[in-house]
Amino acid sequence: MSVIEDLITELARLPGIGRKTAQRLTYHLLRQPTDRAVHLAEGLQSVAERVAPCPEWGTPTEHERCGYCSDPKRDDGLLCVVEEPSGVEVVERSTEFRGRYHVLGGHLSPLDGVGPDALRLEPLVRRVQGGGVREVILATNPSMEGEATATYIQQLLTGERVKVTRLARGLPMGGDLEYIDGVTLSHALLAREEVGR
Amino acid sequence: MWLEGLVARGFRNLAPTELTLPPEGIALLGANAQGKTNLLEALYYSVLFRSFRGATDSELARFDGPGFRVESTVMRTGKTGTIATEFRVAPKRKRIEVDGAESSRLMEAMGHWVAVAFLPSDVVLASGPGAERRRYLDRLLCLADSRYLTALTRYRSVLSQRNAALRHERRDVVQAFDEALASAGAAIVSSRVRWADTATSMFAEEFAALGEQETVGLSYRGRAELAAVDAWPGAIEEAWPADSKRGVTTVGPHRDDLILEIGGRALREYGSTGQQRSAVIALKLLELSTLSEAYGTEPALVLDDVFAELDTERQNRLVTRLDEGARRQVFVTAPRRDELPEGLTLPVWNVKEGRVTCP
């Protein structure tokens, strides 16, 4: 196999990229000045060698502890639990949250052999038992498996001296009521809020 | 609602087909294995976006061909709409378009073309196991209410996750799925029970209209109280010993059934062949009226070679029943003209070696 073929095969392993796109990317890189491709290669190498999950929360970092862990301005009493590191970025984008994160590394999926032992649950419990956490915010995906994972954690933390909350499920901003599915709407109804009298 | 045009390419044994269909429907004649059922299968494809006889999309593609395309032009309240499905065998790819725009969710594509299909194999609805009647209920309710489809999809995935957890013997993990099982399950049970409540008397009326003397009953067999989410925790708790022993979820709508009775006894065991056929027709007419109410328009009826199975009296009564009330499009097939009931006045078309011809 040629080096070009090798690269195409590697690129095609990435999520969302089929063989055709991989070919297009490869030939695009070949047409660019050499240093572009070298920069990309260096970037990949640095990420692979230097980034590791933060030992405390599992968020990817190139330092000993991630920025979210080491930032002294963040509130230690609030802990947001997400499935994947990408969840951290999403919650950050809201700018509402100034606490710490815990990345589970996935969700419960017995069908795929992912049980509680495959998730970073033990460090979570240890952190809560260590004291100082007032509230655990469960921000798993609103998928069926994400919900089940949240329920599991809720059960796991029963009896601990900590408030456990879940992200509200309901209507998307800018949406149209007519197009909301029944499950979402029934959640929104259950979590309805009283407005000013 | 009626089907104005059908385009089928690479579909089963059909030659490239482009048909303009009359609003009253057609009677399609042809010897066996010429493509009668295949054409009906193509006509019905845009209802559920799969074969009405359980074939996979790959099996629908012409043997050794690259894939198929089915395009249905539907006339509804004076406006035409087009629903098209393009299926490639390798690499496997299916694309559904509604009025030219890609529909990424099946739910959005369903309901633009609605029909009820009646095949000779449907007799299992009366004589077969509960799974057949659950399939009938699920198809009917998915088409009538998109929220049912959401709940059913969710319920099926919770069920397989929960059963996997049961096999791994982790009660804590099993419990994590109980809440989702309850909310999706309750939605399914409440839809089914609500439907069965109104369907009971309609079923008896349809059955009597086919000339049957004996009284029939239709009821939902299952735990109707599970229509409420609150009833689930207790039921799940109660089922735990059985669940853990057998490694599967033993409570919920996936185990329910629709009970059909004749003269107070099980139709499946005590009904004659003729009575069972009448019961199946009554169920199909019930499907027709449920969908017509849900959509506010008459769905089409697709009958594959069903008259041959009925005696003359049942044939005539069915034709009378189809003629009364609202106008609807009807597609029927038969091997020969003399096998169609006399009262049936539809334009007669022919099919031979996968080619459809109209005189």
Coordinates of C-alpha atoms in Angstrom, one line a residue:
Chain A
M1 CA 0.0 0.0 0.0
S2 CA 1.3 3.5 -0.8
V3 CA 1.6 6.3 1.8
I4 CA -1.2 8.1 0.1
E5 CA -3.4 5.0 0.6
D6 CA -2.3 4.8 4.2
L7 CA -3.4 8.3 4.9
I8 CA -6.7 7.9 3.2
T9 CA -7.4 4.8 5.3
E10 CA -6.4 6.6 8.5
L11 CA -8.6 9.6 7.7
A12 CA -11.6 7.4 6.7
R13 CA -11.5 5.9 10.3
L14 CA -12.5 9.3 11.7
P15 CA -16.2 9.7 12.6
G16 CA -18.3 11.3 9.9
I17 CA -15.7 10.8 7.2
G18 CA -16.2 8.3 4.5
R19 CA -13.7 7.0 2.0
K20 CA -14.6 9.7 -0.6
T21 CA -14.1 12.6 1.8
A22 CA -10.9 11.0 3.1
Q23 CA -9.6 11.0 -0.5
R24 CA -10.6 14.6 -1.1
L25 CA -8.9 15.7 2.1
T26 CA -5.7 13.8 1.2
Y27 CA -5.5 15.3 -2.3
H28 CA -6.4 18.7 -0.8
L29 CA -3.4 18.4 1.5
L30 CA -1.2 17.4 -1.3
R31 CA -2.0 20.5 -3.3
Q32 CA -1.1 22.8 -0.3
P33 CA 2.3 24.1 0.5
T34 CA 4.2 21.4 2.4
D35 CA 4.4 23.2 5.7
R36 CA 0.6 23.1 6.0
A37 CA 0.6 19.4 6.1
V38 CA 3.6 19.4 8.4
H39 CA 1.8 21.7 10.8
L40 CA -1.2 19.5 10.8
A41 CA 1.0 16.4 11.5
E42 CA 2.7 18.3 14.4
G43 CA -0.6 19.3 15.8
L44 CA -1.8 15.7 15.8
Q45 CA 1.4 14.4 17.3
S46 CA 1.3 17.0 20.1
V47 CA -2.3 16.2 21.0
A48 CA -1.6 12.5 21.0
E49 CA 1.6 12.8 23.1
R50 CA 0.8 15.7 25.5
V51 CA -3.0 15.6 26.1
A52 CA -4.3 13.3 28.8
P53 CA -7.5 13.2 30.8
C54 CA -7.3 15.4 33.8
P55 CA -6.7 13.0 36.7
E56 CA -9.4 14.7 38.7
W57 CA -12.3 15.2 36.3
G58 CA -11.4 13.5 33.1
T59 CA -11.5 16.6 31.0
P60 CA -8.7 16.5 28.4
T61 CA -5.7 18.7 29.2
E62 CA -2.1 19.2 28.4
H63 CA -1.3 20.4 31.8
E64 CA -1.2 18.4 35.0
R65 CA -4.7 19.6 35.8
C66 CA -7.1 21.1 33.4
G67 CA -8.0 24.8 33.3
Y68 CA -11.4 24.2 34.8
C69 CA -9.8 22.4 37.7
S70 CA -7.0 24.8 38.3
D71 CA -9.0 28.0 37.9
P72 CA -9.2 29.4 41.5
K73 CA -12.2 31.6 40.5
R74 CA -14.5 28.6 39.9
D75 CA -16.9 27.4 42.6
D76 CA -15.7 24.1 44.1
G77 CA -19.2 23.5 45.5
L78 CA -20.9 23.0 42.1
L79 CA -20.1 19.9 40.1
C80 CA -21.5 19.4 36.6
V81 CA -21.5 15.8 35.3
V82 CA -21.3 15.3 31.5
E83 CA -20.8 12.3 29.3
E84 CA -18.0 13.4 27.1
P85 CA -15.4 16.1 27.1
S86 CA -17.4 17.8 24.3
G87 CA -20.1 18.3 26.9
V88 CA -17.8 20.5 28.9
E89 CA -17.4 22.9 25.9
V90 CA -21.2 22.9 25.4
V91 CA -22.0 23.8 29.0
E92 CA -19.1 26.4 28.9
R93 CA -20.8 28.1 25.9
S94 CA -23.9 28.8 28.0
T95 CA -21.6 31.1 30.2
E96 CA -24.0 30.4 33.1
F97 CA -21.9 27.8 34.8
R98 CA -18.8 28.7 36.9
G99 CA -18.3 25.4 38.8
R100 CA -16.2 22.3 38.2
Y101 CA -16.7 19.4 35.8
H102 CA -16.8 15.7 35.9
V103 CA -16.6 13.7 32.6
L104 CA -18.0 10.2 32.8
G105 CA -16.5 8.9 29.6
G106 CA -19.8 7.7 28.1
H107 CA -23.2 6.5 29.2
L108 CA -24.7 3.2 30.4
S109 CA -25.4 0.9 27.6
P110 CA -25.6 -2.8 28.7
L111 CA -26.3 -3.8 25.0
D112 CA -22.7 -2.6 24.1
G113 CA -21.3 -4.0 27.3
V114 CA -20.9 -0.6 29.0
G115 CA -21.8 -1.0 32.6
P116 CA -21.1 1.3 35.6
D117 CA -17.6 -0.1 35.9
A118 CA -16.7 1.3 32.5
L119 CA -17.7 4.8 33.5
R120 CA -15.7 7.2 35.8
L121 CA -18.2 6.8 38.7
E122 CA -15.9 5.9 41.5
P123 CA -13.9 9.2 41.4
L124 CA -17.2 11.0 41.3
V125 CA -18.5 9.3 44.5
R126 CA -15.1 9.9 46.2
R127 CA -15.1 13.6 45.4
V128 CA -18.6 13.9 46.8
Q129 CA -17.7 12.0 49.9
G130 CA -14.6 14.1 50.3
G131 CA -17.0 17.1 51.1
G132 CA -17.1 20.6 49.8
V133 CA -19.5 19.8 46.9
R134 CA -22.9 21.3 47.5
E135 CA -24.6 20.4 44.3
V136 CA -24.1 17.8 41.6
I137 CA -25.7 18.9 38.3
L138 CA -26.5 15.9 36.0
A139 CA -26.0 17.1 32.4
T140 CA -26.0 13.8 30.6
N141 CA -27.6 13.7 27.1
P142 CA -31.4 13.8 27.0
S143 CA -31.2 10.4 25.1
M144 CA -32.7 7.3 26.7
E145 CA -29.3 6.0 27.8
G146 CA -28.2 9.5 29.1
E147 CA -31.4 9.6 31.2
A148 CA -30.8 6.1 32.5
T149 CA -27.2 7.1 33.4
A150 CA -28.5 10.2 35.3
T151 CA -31.0 8.0 37.2
Y152 CA -28.2 5.6 38.0
I153 CA -26.0 8.4 39.5
Q154 CA -29.0 9.8 41.3
Q155 CA -29.4 6.4 43.0
L156 CA -25.7 6.1 43.6
L157 CA -25.6 9.4 45.5
T158 CA -28.7 8.8 47.5
G159 CA -27.7 9.2 51.2
E160 CA -24.8 11.5 50.4
R161 CA -25.1 15.0 51.8
V162 CA -25.3 16.7 48.5
K163 CA -28.1 18.2 46.4
V164 CA -28.5 16.4 43.1
T165 CA -30.2 18.2 40.2
R166 CA -30.8 17.4 36.5
L167 CA -30.9 19.8 33.6
A168 CA -34.5 20.8 32.9
R169 CA -36.0 19.1 29.8
G170 CA -38.4 21.1 27.8
L171 CA -39.0 23.4 24.9
P172 CA -36.1 24.7 22.7
M173 CA -35.8 28.5 22.4
G174 CA -37.1 29.7 19.1
G175 CA -39.1 26.5 18.5
D176 CA -42.6 26.0 17.4
L177 CA -45.0 24.2 19.8
E178 CA -46.6 22.4 16.9
Y179 CA -43.4 20.6 16.1
I180 CA -42.5 19.5 19.6
D181 CA -42.6 15.7 20.1
G182 CA -44.8 14.2 22.8
V183 CA -42.0 13.1 25.1
T184 CA -40.4 16.5 25.2
L185 CA -43.8 18.2 25.7
S186 CA -44.8 16.0 28.5
H187 CA -41.5 16.7 30.2
A188 CA -42.0 20.4 29.7
L189 CA -45.5 20.1 31.2
L190 CA -44.2 18.3 34.3
A191 CA -41.4 20.9 34.8
R192 CA -43.7 23.9 34.1
E193 CA -43.0 27.1 36.1
E194 CA -45.3 29.5 37.8
V195 CA -45.1 32.9 36.3
G196 CA -45.4 36.2 38.3
R197 CA -48.8 37.0 39.7
Chain B
M1 CA -56.6 11.2 -0.7
W2 CA -55.6 9.2 -3.8
L3 CA -52.5 8.1 -5.6
E4 CA -52.3 10.0 -8.9
G5 CA -48.9 8.7 -10.1
L6 CA -46.4 6.0 -9.4
V7 CA -42.9 5.7 -10.6
A8 CA -41.0 2.5 -9.8
R9 CA -37.5 1.7 -11.1
G10 CA -35.3 -1.3 -10.2
F11 CA -38.1 -2.6 -8.0
R12 CA -38.5 -6.4 -7.7
N13 CA -39.3 -7.8 -11.2
L14 CA -41.1 -4.7 -12.4
A15 CA -40.0 -3.1 -15.7
P16 CA -39.3 0.6 -15.3
T17 CA -42.8 1.8 -14.5
E18 CA -44.5 5.1 -14.8
L19 CA -48.2 5.1 -14.2
T20 CA -51.0 7.6 -14.1
L21 CA -53.7 6.1 -11.9
P22 CA -57.4 6.8 -11.9
P23 CA -59.0 8.1 -8.7
E24 CA -61.3 5.1 -8.3
G25 CA -58.3 2.7 -8.5
I26 CA -57.7 -0.4 -10.6
A27 CA -58.2 -4.1 -10.8
L28 CA -54.9 -5.6 -11.8
L29 CA -55.1 -9.0 -13.6
G30 CA -52.2 -11.3 -14.4
A31 CA -51.1 -14.9 -14.0
N32 CA -49.0 -15.9 -11.0
A33 CA -45.4 -14.6 -10.7
Q34 CA -46.0 -11.8 -13.3
G35 CA -45.7 -9.0 -10.8
K36 CA -49.2 -8.2 -9.4
T37 CA -48.1 -8.2 -5.7
N38 CA -44.9 -6.4 -6.5
L39 CA -46.8 -3.6 -8.0
L40 CA -49.0 -3.4 -4.9
E41 CA -45.9 -3.5 -2.8
A42 CA -44.6 -0.5 -4.7
L43 CA -47.9 1.3 -4.3
Y44 CA -47.9 0.8 -0.5
Y45 CA -44.1 1.4 -0.1
S46 CA -44.5 5.2 0.6
V47 CA -46.9 4.5 3.5
L48 CA -44.4 2.9 5.9
F49 CA -41.3 3.1 3.7
R50 CA -40.9 -0.6 3.9
S51 CA -42.3 -3.7 2.3
F52 CA -45.8 -4.7 3.3
R53 CA -44.7 -8.3 3.4
G54 CA -41.7 -7.9 5.7
A55 CA -39.0 -8.0 3.0
T56 CA -35.9 -6.0 3.5
D57 CA -35.1 -3.0 1.2
S58 CA -32.2 -5.0 -0.3
E59 CA -34.7 -7.8 -1.2
L60 CA -37.0 -5.2 -2.9
A61 CA -34.2 -4.2 -5.3
R62 CA -34.2 -5.9 -8.6
F63 CA -32.0 -9.0 -8.5
D64 CA -28.3 -8.0 -9.1
G65 CA -29.5 -4.4 -9.6
P66 CA -27.9 -1.3 -7.9
G67 CA -31.1 -0.3 -6.0
F68 CA -34.6 1.1 -6.5
R69 CA -36.6 4.3 -6.7
V70 CA -40.2 4.6 -5.8
E71 CA -42.0 7.8 -6.3
S72 CA -45.6 8.4 -5.4
T73 CA -47.6 11.4 -6.4
V74 CA -50.5 11.9 -4.0
M75 CA -53.6 14.1 -4.5
R76 CA -55.0 15.4 -1.3
T77 CA -57.6 18.2 -0.9
G78 CA -56.9 19.6 -4.4
K79 CA -53.1 19.6 -4.0
T80 CA -50.5 17.2 -5.2
G81 CA -47.5 16.1 -3.2
T82 CA -44.6 13.8 -4.1
I83 CA -42.9 11.3 -1.8
A84 CA -39.8 9.6 -3.2
T85 CA -37.5 6.9 -1.8
E86 CA -34.2 6.1 -3.4
F87 CA -32.4 3.0 -2.1
R88 CA -28.9 1.9 -3.0
V89 CA -27.7 -1.6 -2.2
A90 CA -24.0 -1.0 -1.9
P91 CA -23.0 1.1 -0.1
K92 CA -26.4 0.8 1.6
R93 CA -28.1 4.1 1.5
K94 CA -31.7 5.2 1.7
R95 CA -33.0 8.7 1.0
I96 CA -36.6 9.8 1.5
E97 CA -37.8 13.0 -0.1
V98 CA -41.1 14.8 0.5
D99 CA -41.9 17.3 -2.1
G100 CA -38.2 17.4 -3.1
A101 CA -36.8 18.0 0.4
E102 CA -34.9 15.3 2.1
S103 CA -36.7 13.9 5.2
S104 CA -34.2 12.8 7.7
R105 CA -36.7 11.4 10.2
L106 CA -39.1 8.7 9.2
M107 CA -41.8 10.3 11.4
E108 CA -41.8 13.4 9.2
A109 CA -42.2 11.4 6.0
M110 CA -45.0 9.2 7.2
G111 CA -48.6 10.3 6.8
H112 CA -48.3 11.9 3.4
W113 CA -49.7 8.8 1.7
V114 CA -51.9 6.6 3.7
A115 CA -53.4 3.2 2.6
V116 CA -54.5 0.0 4.2
A117 CA -53.2 -3.3 2.7
F118 CA -54.9 -6.6 2.9
L119 CA -52.9 -9.7 1.9
P120 CA -53.8 -13.4 1.9
S121 CA -51.2 -13.9 4.7
D122 CA -53.2 -11.5 7.0
V123 CA -55.4 -14.4 8.0
V124 CA -52.7 -14.9 10.8
L125 CA -54.3 -11.9 12.5
A126 CA -57.2 -14.2 13.4
S127 CA -55.4 -17.5 13.6
G128 CA -51.8 -16.6 14.6
P129 CA -50.0 -15.7 17.7
G130 CA -50.2 -12.4 19.6
A131 CA -47.2 -10.9 17.9
E132 CA -49.2 -10.6 14.7
R133 CA -51.9 -8.6 16.4
R134 CA -49.4 -6.4 18.2
R135 CA -47.8 -5.6 14.9
Y136 CA -51.3 -4.7 13.5
L137 CA -51.9 -2.4 16.5
D138 CA -48.4 -0.8 16.3
R139 CA -48.7 -0.1 12.5
L140 CA -52.2 1.3 12.9
L141 CA -51.4 3.5 15.9
C142 CA -48.0 4.7 14.5
L143 CA -49.8 5.9 11.4
A144 CA -52.7 7.5 13.3
D145 CA -50.5 9.3 15.9
S146 CA -46.9 10.3 15.4
R147 CA -46.4 10.4 19.2
Y148 CA -47.1 6.7 19.3
L149 CA -44.2 6.1 16.9
T150 CA -41.9 8.1 19.2
A151 CA -43.0 6.2 22.2
L152 CA -42.7 2.8 20.5
T153 CA -39.2 3.5 19.2
R154 CA -38.1 4.6 22.6
Y155 CA -39.8 1.7 24.3
R156 CA -38.1 -0.8 22.0
S157 CA -34.7 0.6 22.8
V158 CA -35.2 0.8 26.5
L159 CA -36.5 -2.8 26.5
S160 CA -33.4 -4.1 24.7
Q161 CA -31.1 -2.2 27.1
R162 CA -33.0 -3.3 30.1
N163 CA -33.0 -7.0 29.0
A164 CA -29.2 -6.8 28.4
A165 CA -28.8 -5.4 31.9
L166 CA -30.9 -8.3 33.2
R167 CA -28.7 -10.8 31.4
H168 CA -25.7 -9.2 33.1
E169 CA -27.5 -9.7 36.4
R170 CA -27.0 -6.1 37.5
R171 CA -30.2 -5.0 39.3
D172 CA -28.8 -1.5 39.9
V173 CA -28.3 -1.0 36.2
V174 CA -31.7 -2.6 35.4
Q175 CA -33.4 0.0 37.7
A176 CA -31.7 2.8 35.9
F177 CA -33.9 2.0 32.9
D178 CA -37.1 1.6 34.8
E179 CA -38.2 5.2 34.5
A180 CA -37.8 5.3 30.8
L181 CA -39.6 2.0 30.5
A182 CA -42.5 3.3 32.5
S183 CA -42.9 6.6 30.6
A184 CA -42.7 5.1 27.1
G185 CA -44.7 2.0 28.1
A186 CA -47.5 4.1 29.7
A187 CA -47.8 6.1 26.5
I188 CA -48.2 2.9 24.4
V189 CA -50.7 1.2 26.8
S190 CA -52.8 4.3 27.0
S191 CA -53.0 4.7 23.2
R192 CA -53.8 1.0 22.7
V193 CA -56.5 0.9 25.4
R194 CA -58.1 4.1 24.1
W195 CA -58.2 2.7 20.6
A196 CA -59.6 -0.7 21.8
D197 CA -62.4 1.0 23.7
T198 CA -63.8 2.6 20.6
A199 CA -62.9 -0.3 18.3
T200 CA -64.9 -3.0 20.2
S201 CA -68.3 -2.0 18.9
M202 CA -67.0 -1.0 15.5
F203 CA -65.5 -4.5 15.1
A204 CA -68.8 -6.2 15.9
E205 CA -70.6 -3.9 13.4
E206 CA -68.2 -4.6 10.6
F207 CA -68.3 -8.3 11.3
A208 CA -72.1 -8.3 11.2
A209 CA -72.1 -6.2 8.0
L210 CA -70.2 -9.1 6.3
G211 CA -73.3 -11.3 7.0
E212 CA -72.0 -13.1 10.0
Q213 CA -74.6 -14.2 12.5
E214 CA -72.5 -14.9 15.6
T215 CA -71.5 -12.1 18.0
V216 CA -67.9 -11.2 18.2
G217 CA -65.8 -9.4 20.8
L218 CA -62.6 -7.5 20.7
S219 CA -60.7 -6.5 23.8
Y220 CA -57.2 -5.5 24.9
R221 CA -55.5 -8.1 26.9
G222 CA -52.9 -6.6 29.1
R223 CA -52.7 -4.5 32.3
A224 CA -54.7 -1.5 31.4
E225 CA -53.7 0.2 34.6
L226 CA -50.2 0.6 33.1
A227 CA -51.6 3.4 31.0
A228 CA -50.7 5.5 34.0
V229 CA -47.0 6.0 34.7
D230 CA -47.6 5.8 38.5
A231 CA -48.7 2.2 38.1
W232 CA -45.4 1.1 36.8
P233 CA -43.1 1.0 39.9
G234 CA -45.4 -1.4 41.6
A235 CA -45.7 -3.6 38.5
I236 CA -42.0 -3.6 37.9
E237 CA -41.3 -4.6 41.5
E238 CA -43.8 -7.4 41.3
A239 CA -42.3 -8.7 38.1
W240 CA -38.7 -8.7 39.5
P241 CA -38.5 -12.3 40.5
A242 CA -39.7 -13.5 37.1
D243 CA -37.5 -10.9 35.3
S244 CA -34.3 -11.9 37.1
K245 CA -35.0 -15.6 36.7
R246 CA -35.7 -15.4 33.0
G247 CA -33.4 -12.6 32.1
V248 CA -36.1 -10.7 30.2
T249 CA -38.6 -8.0 31.1
T250 CA -41.9 -9.8 31.7
V251 CA -44.2 -6.8 32.2
G252 CA -45.2 -4.3 29.7
P253 CA -47.1 -3.7 26.4
H254 CA -44.7 -6.0 24.5
R255 CA -46.5 -8.9 26.0
D256 CA -50.0 -7.7 25.5
D257 CA -52.5 -9.0 22.9
L258 CA -55.7 -8.2 21.2
I259 CA -58.3 -10.8 22.1
L260 CA -60.8 -11.7 19.4
E261 CA -63.8 -13.8 20.5
I262 CA -66.7 -15.4 18.8
G263 CA -69.8 -16.5 20.8
G264 CA -67.7 -15.8 23.9
R265 CA -64.9 -18.2 22.9
A266 CA -61.5 -17.7 21.3
L267 CA -61.9 -17.0 17.6
R268 CA -58.4 -18.4 17.0
E269 CA -59.5 -21.8 18.2
Y270 CA -63.2 -21.9 17.7
G271 CA -63.9 -19.8 14.7
S272 CA -64.4 -21.4 11.3
T273 CA -62.0 -20.5 8.4
G274 CA -64.8 -18.3 6.9
Q275 CA -65.4 -16.6 10.2
Q276 CA -61.7 -16.0 10.7
R277 CA -61.5 -14.4 7.3
S278 CA -64.5 -12.2 8.0
A279 CA -62.8 -11.1 11.3
V280 CA -59.6 -10.2 9.4
I281 CA -61.7 -8.1 6.9
A282 CA -63.4 -6.4 9.9
L283 CA -60.0 -5.6 11.4
K284 CA -58.9 -4.1 8.1
L285 CA -62.0 -2.0 7.8
L286 CA -61.4 -0.9 11.3
E287 CA -57.9 0.1 10.3
L288 CA -59.4 2.0 7.4
S289 CA -61.9 4.0 9.6
T290 CA -59.3 4.7 12.3
L291 CA -56.9 6.2 9.7
S292 CA -59.7 8.0 7.9
E293 CA -60.7 9.7 11.2
A294 CA -57.0 10.5 12.1
Y295 CA -56.4 12.1 8.7
G296 CA -59.8 13.5 7.8
T297 CA -59.6 11.9 4.4
E298 CA -60.2 8.4 3.0
P299 CA -57.1 6.2 2.8
A300 CA -56.7 3.9 -0.2
L301 CA -57.3 0.2 0.1
V302 CA -54.9 -2.3 -1.4
L303 CA -56.3 -5.9 -1.7
D304 CA -53.9 -8.6 -2.9
D305 CA -55.8 -11.5 -4.3
V306 CA -58.2 -11.7 -1.4
F307 CA -61.5 -12.4 -3.2
A308 CA -60.4 -15.9 -4.2
E309 CA -60.3 -16.8 -0.5
L310 CA -63.9 -15.7 0.2
D311 CA -67.2 -17.3 -0.8
T312 CA -69.5 -15.4 -3.1
E313 CA -71.7 -14.1 -0.3
R314 CA -68.7 -12.6 1.7
Q315 CA -67.3 -11.3 -1.6
N316 CA -70.5 -9.4 -2.4
R317 CA -70.9 -8.0 1.0
L318 CA -67.4 -6.7 1.0
V319 CA -67.9 -5.0 -2.3
T320 CA -71.1 -3.5 -1.0
R321 CA -69.3 -2.3 2.1
L322 CA -66.5 -0.7 0.0
D323 CA -69.0 1.1 -2.2
E324 CA -71.0 2.8 0.6
G325 CA -70.1 6.0 2.2
A326 CA -67.0 8.0 1.2
R327 CA -65.2 7.5 -2.1
R328 CA -61.9 5.8 -1.8
Q329 CA -59.3 4.5 -4.2
V330 CA -59.1 0.7 -4.3
F331 CA -56.4 -1.5 -5.8
V332 CA -57.2 -5.1 -6.2
T333 CA -55.4 -8.0 -7.9
A334 CA -56.7 -11.3 -9.2
P335 CA -55.4 -14.0 -11.6
R336 CA -58.4 -13.7 -13.9
R337 CA -61.4 -11.4 -14.4
D338 CA -63.9 -14.1 -13.4
E339 CA -62.3 -14.3 -10.0
L340 CA -63.4 -10.7 -9.2
P341 CA -66.8 -10.1 -7.7
E342 CA -69.4 -9.0 -10.3
G343 CA -70.3 -5.9 -8.4
L344 CA -66.7 -4.6 -8.5
T345 CA -66.5 -1.9 -11.2
L346 CA -62.9 -0.8 -11.6
P347 CA -60.9 -0.2 -14.7
V348 CA -59.1 -3.5 -15.5
W349 CA -55.4 -3.4 -16.1
N350 CA -53.0 -6.2 -16.9
V351 CA -49.5 -7.2 -15.8
K352 CA -47.2 -9.6 -17.6
E353 CA -43.5 -10.3 -17.0
G354 CA -43.3 -7.2 -14.8
R355 CA -44.9 -4.8 -17.4
V356 CA -48.2 -3.1 -16.5
T357 CA -50.5 -2.3 -19.4
C358 CA -53.8 -0.4 -19.4
P359 CA -56.2 -0.7 -22.3

